[in-house]
Amino acid sequence: MDRNLNQLLQWSIENSSAAQPDSTAPPAPRRPLDTAALQALMGGPSDAELMKQSMRAIQSPDIILSEKLVAFDNLEQLIENVDNANNLENLGLWTPLVELLTDEEGELRRMAAWCVGTAVQNNVKAQERALVVGSIPALVKMAVEETDGGAKRKAIYALSSEVRNYQPGLDAALKALPEEFKTDSEIDAGDMEGVDTLIDKLRQTNVVGQ
């Protein structure tokens, strides 16, 4: 039996009145139907397909900037879901996402940094992937040298999310930062006050060119 059909059947059984033998007992909590299964059964695109479609639109030379930003906004909303964020690797989307951190268009750099920050927030698996694909040097460069204020703020947000409670990410960020941002003592990734001090230093720097 098709996996999605099997999930729908199981959900129907669990939530049917027949599954509640004692009609006087309070109803048991209902398990939500898996949205990916429902979308597949109804013929709609899965979240994975929507994520790939968004990236294709962002990368397409035939699509205008405003539409690229809509696609980026859709991608960011999708990866607020931890499972979707973790699926970035399987879909091959981490590399193009990080490449967009250096795009010539500031708005695209801003959205790329925003997506990285959303993906890695409180998500160790995504933090690991962001480190492996080289996002941290690009984010540090944006945080220090960015000429677009919005992009700079999102880069700092992404760095903040990447380094919290993830020591390899913090170590990589400290290695990439200019000397004036480094501290005399080591910072523990679990020390929120220490991390905040570092991030606040970045926030206090002016946008390059202003």
C-alpha atoms as an extended CHARMM CRD file, in Angstrom:
* protein
*
       210  EXT
         1         1  MET       CA              0.0000000000        0.0000000000        0.0000000000  PROA      1               0.0000000000
         2         2  ASP       CA              1.1660000000        3.5290000000       -0.7760000000  PROA      2               0.0000000000
         3         3  ARG       CA              2.8450000000        5.0490000000        2.3060000000  PROA      3               0.0000000000
         4         4  ASN       CA              0.7140000000        8.1920000000        2.2210000000  PROA      4               0.0000000000
         5         5  LEU       CA             -2.4940000000        6.1960000000        1.7910000000  PROA      5               0.0000000000
         6         6  ASN       CA             -1.4870000000        3.9720000000        4.6930000000  PROA      6               0.0000000000
         7         7  GLN       CA             -0.9230000000        7.0520000000        6.8940000000  PROA      7               0.0000000000
         8         8  LEU       CA             -4.3300000000        8.4330000000        5.9630000000  PROA      8               0.0000000000
         9         9  LEU       CA             -6.0050000000        5.0920000000        6.7580000000  PROA      9               0.0000000000
        10        10  GLN       CA             -4.2330000000        4.8510000000       10.1140000000  PROA      10              0.0000000000
        11        11  TRP       CA             -5.2140000000        8.4250000000       10.9710000000  PROA      11              0.0000000000
        12        12  SER       CA             -8.8480000000        7.7150000000       10.0670000000  PROA      12              0.0000000000
        13        13  ILE       CA             -8.9440000000        4.6200000000       12.2850000000  PROA      13              0.0000000000
        14        14  GLU       CA             -7.3480000000        6.3890000000       15.2470000000  PROA      14              0.0000000000
        15        15  ASN       CA             -9.7280000000        9.3280000000       15.0620000000  PROA      15              0.0000000000
        16        16  SER       CA            -12.9770000000        7.5210000000       14.2470000000  PROA      16              0.0000000000
        17        17  SER       CA            -15.8160000000        7.2560000000       16.7720000000  PROA      17              0.0000000000
        18        18  ALA       CA            -15.4420000000        3.4640000000       16.6340000000  PROA      18              0.0000000000
        19        19  ALA       CA            -12.0140000000        3.8600000000       18.1690000000  PROA      19              0.0000000000
        20        20  GLN       CA            -13.6890000000        5.3660000000       21.2630000000  PROA      20              0.0000000000
        21        21  PRO       CA            -15.4900000000        2.3540000000       22.8400000000  PROA      21              0.0000000000
        22        22  ASP       CA            -16.6380000000        4.2840000000       25.9120000000  PROA      22              0.0000000000
        23        23  SER       CA            -18.8830000000        7.0650000000       24.6670000000  PROA      23              0.0000000000
        24        24  THR       CA            -19.0380000000        8.5800000000       28.1600000000  PROA      24              0.0000000000
        25        25  ALA       CA            -15.2780000000        9.0130000000       28.3910000000  PROA      25              0.0000000000
        26        26  PRO       CA            -13.7420000000       12.2960000000       27.3000000000  PROA      26              0.0000000000
        27        27  PRO       CA            -12.4220000000       12.1180000000       23.7220000000  PROA      27              0.0000000000
        28        28  ALA       CA             -8.7830000000       11.2160000000       23.3460000000  PROA      28              0.0000000000
        29        29  PRO       CA             -6.5010000000       13.8560000000       21.8420000000  PROA      29              0.0000000000
        30        30  ARG       CA             -6.5040000000       13.6510000000       18.0700000000  PROA      30              0.0000000000
        31        31  ARG       CA             -3.2460000000       13.0480000000       16.2770000000  PROA      31              0.0000000000
        32        32  PRO       CA             -2.8500000000       15.5930000000       13.4540000000  PROA      32              0.0000000000
        33        33  LEU       CA             -2.6680000000       14.2230000000        9.9330000000  PROA      33              0.0000000000
        34        34  ASP       CA              0.7830000000       14.4740000000        8.3820000000  PROA      34              0.0000000000
        35        35  THR       CA              0.6100000000       17.4530000000        6.0350000000  PROA      35              0.0000000000
        36        36  ALA       CA              3.0510000000       15.9600000000        3.5310000000  PROA      36              0.0000000000
        37        37  ALA       CA              0.8840000000       12.8520000000        3.2600000000  PROA      37              0.0000000000
        38        38  LEU       CA             -2.2580000000       14.9300000000        2.7930000000  PROA      38              0.0000000000
        39        39  GLN       CA             -0.6330000000       17.1070000000        0.1420000000  PROA      39              0.0000000000
        40        40  ALA       CA              0.5900000000       14.0690000000       -1.7770000000  PROA      40              0.0000000000
        41        41  LEU       CA             -2.8490000000       12.4390000000       -1.6330000000  PROA      41              0.0000000000
        42        42  MET       CA             -4.5860000000       15.6010000000       -2.7920000000  PROA      42              0.0000000000
        43        43  GLY       CA             -2.1370000000       16.0830000000       -5.6270000000  PROA      43              0.0000000000
        44        44  GLY       CA             -0.4800000000       19.1830000000       -4.1780000000  PROA      44              0.0000000000
        45        45  PRO       CA              3.2800000000       19.7160000000       -4.0080000000  PROA      45              0.0000000000
        46        46  SER       CA              5.1110000000       18.5680000000       -0.8940000000  PROA      46              0.0000000000
        47        47  ASP       CA              7.1320000000       20.9710000000        1.2390000000  PROA      47              0.0000000000
        48        48  ALA       CA             10.2870000000       19.5020000000       -0.3010000000  PROA      48              0.0000000000
        49        49  GLU       CA              9.0610000000       20.2960000000       -3.7970000000  PROA      49              0.0000000000
        50        50  LEU       CA              8.0070000000       23.7920000000       -2.7400000000  PROA      50              0.0000000000
        51        51  MET       CA             11.4850000000       24.3800000000       -1.3110000000  PROA      51              0.0000000000
        52        52  LYS       CA             13.1210000000       23.2730000000       -4.5510000000  PROA      52              0.0000000000
        53        53  GLN       CA             10.7320000000       25.4080000000       -6.5800000000  PROA      53              0.0000000000
        54        54  SER       CA             11.5860000000       28.4200000000       -4.4440000000  PROA      54              0.0000000000
        55        55  MET       CA             15.3060000000       27.9660000000       -4.9810000000  PROA      55              0.0000000000
        56        56  ARG       CA             14.8540000000       27.5010000000       -8.7230000000  PROA      56              0.0000000000
        57        57  ALA       CA             12.9410000000       30.7800000000       -8.8480000000  PROA      57              0.0000000000
        58        58  ILE       CA             15.5810000000       32.5830000000       -6.7860000000  PROA      58              0.0000000000
        59        59  GLN       CA             18.3670000000       31.3810000000       -9.0670000000  PROA      59              0.0000000000
        60        60  SER       CA             16.5420000000       31.9460000000      -12.3540000000  PROA      60              0.0000000000
        61        61  PRO       CA             17.8680000000       34.8090000000      -14.5090000000  PROA      61              0.0000000000
        62        62  ASP       CA             14.4050000000       35.1220000000      -16.0570000000  PROA      62              0.0000000000
        63        63  ILE       CA             12.6260000000       36.0980000000      -12.8350000000  PROA      63              0.0000000000
        64        64  ILE       CA             12.5450000000       39.6900000000      -11.5970000000  PROA      64              0.0000000000
        65        65  LEU       CA             13.8710000000       40.6600000000       -8.1770000000  PROA      65              0.0000000000
        66        66  SER       CA             10.4700000000       41.2060000000       -6.5480000000  PROA      66              0.0000000000
        67        67  GLU       CA              9.3890000000       37.6920000000       -7.4650000000  PROA      67              0.0000000000
        68        68  LYS       CA             12.6860000000       36.2590000000       -6.2550000000  PROA      68              0.0000000000
        69        69  LEU       CA             12.0600000000       37.9230000000       -2.8980000000  PROA      69              0.0000000000
        70        70  VAL       CA              8.5960000000       36.3550000000       -2.7230000000  PROA      70              0.0000000000
        71        71  ALA       CA             10.1680000000       32.9510000000       -3.4190000000  PROA      71              0.0000000000
        72        72  PHE       CA             12.7700000000       33.6130000000       -0.7220000000  PROA      72              0.0000000000
        73        73  ASP       CA             10.0600000000       34.5910000000        1.7520000000  PROA      73              0.0000000000
        74        74  ASN       CA              8.2270000000       31.3430000000        0.9980000000  PROA      74              0.0000000000
        75        75  LEU       CA             11.4410000000       29.3660000000        1.5320000000  PROA      75              0.0000000000
        76        76  GLU       CA             12.1050000000       31.0890000000        4.8480000000  PROA      76              0.0000000000
        77        77  GLN       CA              8.6090000000       30.2490000000        6.0780000000  PROA      77              0.0000000000
        78        78  LEU       CA              8.9970000000       26.6230000000        5.0310000000  PROA      78              0.0000000000
        79        79  ILE       CA             12.2640000000       26.1550000000        6.9000000000  PROA      79              0.0000000000
        80        80  GLU       CA             10.7510000000       27.4980000000       10.1090000000  PROA      80              0.0000000000
        81        81  ASN       CA              9.6950000000       23.8550000000       10.3180000000  PROA      81              0.0000000000
        82        82  VAL       CA             12.6500000000       21.9310000000       11.7750000000  PROA      82              0.0000000000
        83        83  ASP       CA             12.0870000000       18.9150000000        9.5330000000  PROA      83              0.0000000000
        84        84  ASN       CA             12.1900000000       21.1310000000        6.4660000000  PROA      84              0.0000000000
        85        85  ALA       CA             15.3130000000       22.8890000000        7.7360000000  PROA      85              0.0000000000
        86        86  ASN       CA             16.9940000000       19.5280000000        8.1840000000  PROA      86              0.0000000000
        87        87  ASN       CA             15.8830000000       18.5470000000        4.6830000000  PROA      87              0.0000000000
        88        88  LEU       CA             17.9310000000       21.3500000000        3.1240000000  PROA      88              0.0000000000
        89        89  GLU       CA             20.8860000000       18.9640000000        3.0000000000  PROA      89              0.0000000000
        90        90  ASN       CA             18.9970000000       16.1280000000        1.3290000000  PROA      90              0.0000000000
        91        91  LEU       CA             17.5820000000       18.5160000000       -1.2670000000  PROA      91              0.0000000000
        92        92  GLY       CA             20.9990000000       19.9640000000       -2.0700000000  PROA      92              0.0000000000
        93        93  LEU       CA             19.8970000000       23.4640000000       -1.0720000000  PROA      93              0.0000000000
        94        94  TRP       CA             22.5660000000       24.4010000000        1.4550000000  PROA      94              0.0000000000
        95        95  THR       CA             25.2400000000       25.1770000000       -1.1460000000  PROA      95              0.0000000000
        96        96  PRO       CA             23.1310000000       27.5080000000       -3.3220000000  PROA      96              0.0000000000
        97        97  LEU       CA             21.7740000000       29.1690000000       -0.1880000000  PROA      97              0.0000000000
        98        98  VAL       CA             25.2750000000       29.9500000000        1.0890000000  PROA      98              0.0000000000
        99        99  GLU       CA             26.3830000000       31.1220000000       -2.3680000000  PROA      99              0.0000000000
       100       100  LEU       CA             23.5910000000       33.7040000000       -2.2520000000  PROA      100             0.0000000000
       101       101  LEU       CA             25.2470000000       35.2790000000        0.8010000000  PROA      101             0.0000000000
       102       102  THR       CA             27.6970000000       36.8440000000       -1.6530000000  PROA      102             0.0000000000
       103       103  ASP       CA             25.1910000000       37.8150000000       -4.3520000000  PROA      103             0.0000000000
       104       104  GLU       CA             25.6160000000       41.2840000000       -5.8410000000  PROA      104             0.0000000000
       105       105  GLU       CA             22.0350000000       42.1620000000       -4.8830000000  PROA      105             0.0000000000
       106       106  GLY       CA             21.7500000000       43.2650000000       -1.2490000000  PROA      106             0.0000000000
       107       107  GLU       CA             18.1580000000       42.1280000000       -0.8670000000  PROA      107             0.0000000000
       108       108  LEU       CA             19.0950000000       38.6040000000       -1.9030000000  PROA      108             0.0000000000
       109       109  ARG       CA             22.0300000000       38.6160000000        0.5220000000  PROA      109             0.0000000000
       110       110  ARG       CA             19.6300000000       39.7280000000        3.2440000000  PROA      110             0.0000000000
       111       111  MET       CA             17.1360000000       36.9590000000        2.5400000000  PROA      111             0.0000000000
       112       112  ALA       CA             19.8690000000       34.3280000000        2.2810000000  PROA      112             0.0000000000
       113       113  ALA       CA             21.2150000000       35.2990000000        5.6940000000  PROA      113             0.0000000000
       114       114  TRP       CA             17.6880000000       35.3060000000        7.1030000000  PROA      114             0.0000000000
       115       115  CYS       CA             17.0960000000       31.7700000000        5.8280000000  PROA      115             0.0000000000
       116       116  VAL       CA             20.3810000000       30.5360000000        7.2800000000  PROA      116             0.0000000000
       117       117  GLY       CA             19.4900000000       32.0730000000       10.6410000000  PROA      117             0.0000000000
       118       118  THR       CA             16.0410000000       30.5090000000       10.6300000000  PROA      118             0.0000000000
       119       119  ALA       CA             17.3820000000       27.0900000000        9.6740000000  PROA      119             0.0000000000
       120       120  VAL       CA             20.0820000000       26.9210000000       12.3580000000  PROA      120             0.0000000000
       121       121  GLN       CA             18.1440000000       28.4290000000       15.2670000000  PROA      121             0.0000000000
       122       122  ASN       CA             18.0300000000       25.8490000000       18.0860000000  PROA      122             0.0000000000
       123       123  ASN       CA             18.8550000000       23.1520000000       15.5170000000  PROA      123             0.0000000000
       124       124  VAL       CA             22.1810000000       21.3800000000       16.0000000000  PROA      124             0.0000000000
       125       125  LYS       CA             21.8730000000       19.3490000000       12.7990000000  PROA      125             0.0000000000
       126       126  ALA       CA             21.4360000000       22.5010000000       10.7320000000  PROA      126             0.0000000000
       127       127  GLN       CA             24.2200000000       24.2540000000       12.6670000000  PROA      127             0.0000000000
       128       128  GLU       CA             26.5350000000       21.3970000000       11.6940000000  PROA      128             0.0000000000
       129       129  ARG       CA             25.6010000000       21.6480000000        8.0160000000  PROA      129             0.0000000000
       130       130  ALA       CA             25.9400000000       25.4350000000        7.9820000000  PROA      130             0.0000000000
       131       131  LEU       CA             29.4590000000       25.0390000000        9.3300000000  PROA      131             0.0000000000
       132       132  VAL       CA             30.4140000000       22.3290000000        6.8320000000  PROA      132             0.0000000000
       133       133  VAL       CA             29.2130000000       24.2650000000        3.7830000000  PROA      133             0.0000000000
       134       134  GLY       CA             31.2130000000       27.3440000000        4.7490000000  PROA      134             0.0000000000
       135       135  SER       CA             28.4860000000       29.7670000000        5.7670000000  PROA      135             0.0000000000
       136       136  ILE       CA             30.3460000000       31.1930000000        8.7520000000  PROA      136             0.0000000000
       137       137  PRO       CA             33.1710000000       33.0460000000        6.9290000000  PROA      137             0.0000000000
       138       138  ALA       CA             30.5920000000       34.5210000000        4.5500000000  PROA      138             0.0000000000
       139       139  LEU       CA             28.3500000000       35.6240000000        7.4230000000  PROA      139             0.0000000000
       140       140  VAL       CA             31.2930000000       37.1290000000        9.3210000000  PROA      140             0.0000000000
       141       141  LYS       CA             32.3090000000       39.0750000000        6.2190000000  PROA      141             0.0000000000
       142       142  MET       CA             28.7590000000       40.3870000000        5.8930000000  PROA      142             0.0000000000
       143       143  ALA       CA             28.5710000000       41.2780000000        9.5810000000  PROA      143             0.0000000000
       144       144  VAL       CA             31.7930000000       43.2960000000        9.3470000000  PROA      144             0.0000000000
       145       145  GLU       CA             31.9100000000       44.6290000000        5.7890000000  PROA      145             0.0000000000
       146       146  GLU       CA             28.2990000000       44.6860000000        4.5480000000  PROA      146             0.0000000000
       147       147  THR       CA             27.1400000000       47.8380000000        2.7550000000  PROA      147             0.0000000000
       148       148  ASP       CA             23.4270000000       47.0020000000        3.0370000000  PROA      148             0.0000000000
       149       149  GLY       CA             22.0000000000       47.6350000000        6.5010000000  PROA      149             0.0000000000
       150       150  GLY       CA             19.2680000000       45.0160000000        6.2520000000  PROA      150             0.0000000000
       151       151  ALA       CA             21.6660000000       42.3700000000        5.0320000000  PROA      151             0.0000000000
       152       152  LYS       CA             24.1060000000       43.2030000000        7.8240000000  PROA      152             0.0000000000
       153       153  ARG       CA             21.4250000000       42.8010000000       10.4910000000  PROA      153             0.0000000000
       154       154  LYS       CA             20.3140000000       39.4340000000        9.1370000000  PROA      154             0.0000000000
       155       155  ALA       CA             23.9210000000       38.2330000000        8.9050000000  PROA      155             0.0000000000
       156       156  ILE       CA             24.4360000000       39.0670000000       12.5780000000  PROA      156             0.0000000000
       157       157  TYR       CA             21.1660000000       37.3070000000       13.4140000000  PROA      157             0.0000000000
       158       158  ALA       CA             22.3330000000       34.2260000000       11.5190000000  PROA      158             0.0000000000
       159       159  LEU       CA             25.7120000000       34.2460000000       13.2640000000  PROA      159             0.0000000000
       160       160  SER       CA             24.0290000000       34.6110000000       16.6330000000  PROA      160             0.0000000000
       161       161  SER       CA             21.8210000000       31.5960000000       15.9170000000  PROA      161             0.0000000000
       162       162  GLU       CA             24.6970000000       29.5590000000       14.5150000000  PROA      162             0.0000000000
       163       163  VAL       CA             27.0900000000       29.9550000000       17.4510000000  PROA      163             0.0000000000
       164       164  ARG       CA             24.7390000000       29.5920000000       20.4270000000  PROA      164             0.0000000000
       165       165  ASN       CA             25.1760000000       26.2510000000       22.1660000000  PROA      165             0.0000000000
       166       166  TYR       CA             27.3330000000       25.0490000000       19.2660000000  PROA      166             0.0000000000
       167       167  GLN       CA             31.0210000000       25.3470000000       20.0920000000  PROA      167             0.0000000000
       168       168  PRO       CA             32.4400000000       24.3960000000       16.6490000000  PROA      168             0.0000000000
       169       169  GLY       CA             30.3850000000       27.1860000000       15.1140000000  PROA      169             0.0000000000
       170       170  LEU       CA             31.5250000000       29.7120000000       17.7100000000  PROA      170             0.0000000000
       171       171  ASP       CA             35.1630000000       28.6670000000       17.2840000000  PROA      171             0.0000000000
       172       172  ALA       CA             34.8870000000       29.0900000000       13.5100000000  PROA      172             0.0000000000
       173       173  ALA       CA             33.3010000000       32.5220000000       13.9080000000  PROA      173             0.0000000000
       174       174  LEU       CA             36.0090000000       33.6920000000       16.3130000000  PROA      174             0.0000000000
       175       175  LYS       CA             38.6700000000       32.4610000000       13.9120000000  PROA      175             0.0000000000
       176       176  ALA       CA             37.1230000000       34.4130000000       11.0320000000  PROA      176             0.0000000000
       177       177  LEU       CA             36.4920000000       37.6510000000       12.9510000000  PROA      177             0.0000000000
       178       178  PRO       CA             38.9900000000       40.5410000000       12.8390000000  PROA      178             0.0000000000
       179       179  GLU       CA             41.1490000000       40.9570000000       15.9260000000  PROA      179             0.0000000000
       180       180  GLU       CA             39.1480000000       43.8820000000       17.3250000000  PROA      180             0.0000000000
       181       181  PHE       CA             36.1600000000       41.6390000000       17.8660000000  PROA      181             0.0000000000
       182       182  LYS       CA             38.0100000000       38.8940000000       19.6890000000  PROA      182             0.0000000000
       183       183  THR       CA             38.2170000000       38.5900000000       23.4520000000  PROA      183             0.0000000000
       184       184  ASP       CA             41.1910000000       37.8490000000       25.6490000000  PROA      184             0.0000000000
       185       185  SER       CA             39.5100000000       34.7880000000       27.1280000000  PROA      185             0.0000000000
       186       186  GLU       CA             37.7880000000       31.8810000000       25.4480000000  PROA      186             0.0000000000
       187       187  ILE       CA             34.0010000000       31.9880000000       25.0840000000  PROA      187             0.0000000000
       188       188  ASP       CA             31.8610000000       28.9870000000       25.8160000000  PROA      188             0.0000000000
       189       189  ALA       CA             29.0030000000       28.5400000000       23.3320000000  PROA      189             0.0000000000
       190       190  GLY       CA             26.7020000000       27.8030000000       26.2440000000  PROA      190             0.0000000000
       191       191  ASP       CA             27.5700000000       31.1000000000       27.9580000000  PROA      191             0.0000000000
       192       192  MET       CA             24.7620000000       33.3010000000       26.6690000000  PROA      192             0.0000000000
       193       193  GLU       CA             26.1890000000       36.4240000000       28.2950000000  PROA      193             0.0000000000
       194       194  GLY       CA             29.5520000000       35.8740000000       26.6200000000  PROA      194             0.0000000000
       195       195  VAL       CA             27.9300000000       35.2180000000       23.2410000000  PROA      195             0.0000000000
       196       196  ASP       CA             25.7140000000       38.2970000000       23.6460000000  PROA      196             0.0000000000
       197       197  THR       CA             28.7900000000       40.4490000000       24.2960000000  PROA      197             0.0000000000
       198       198  LEU       CA             30.3610000000       39.2390000000       21.0690000000  PROA      198             0.0000000000
       199       199  ILE       CA             27.1960000000       39.7360000000       19.0180000000  PROA      199             0.0000000000
       200       200  ASP       CA             26.6160000000       43.1960000000       20.5170000000  PROA      200             0.0000000000
       201       201  LYS       CA             30.0760000000       44.2630000000       19.3100000000  PROA      201             0.0000000000
       202       202  LEU       CA             29.0510000000       43.3430000000       15.7890000000  PROA      202             0.0000000000
       203       203  ARG       CA             25.7440000000       45.1870000000       16.1090000000  PROA      203             0.0000000000
       204       204  GLN       CA             27.5270000000       48.3610000000       17.1990000000  PROA      204             0.0000000000
       205       205  THR       CA             29.6670000000       48.5730000000       14.0650000000  PROA      205             0.0000000000
       206       206  ASN       CA             28.5120000000       50.9240000000       11.3210000000  PROA      206             0.0000000000
       207       207  VAL       CA             27.4160000000       49.7460000000        7.9100000000  PROA      207             0.0000000000
       208       208  VAL       CA             30.3750000000       50.1310000000        5.5520000000  PROA      208             0.0000000000
       209       209  GLY       CA             30.0680000000       53.3130000000        3.5020000000  PROA      209             0.0000000000
       210       210  GLN       CA             27.8980000000       55.1530000000        6.0250000000  PROA      210             0.0000000000
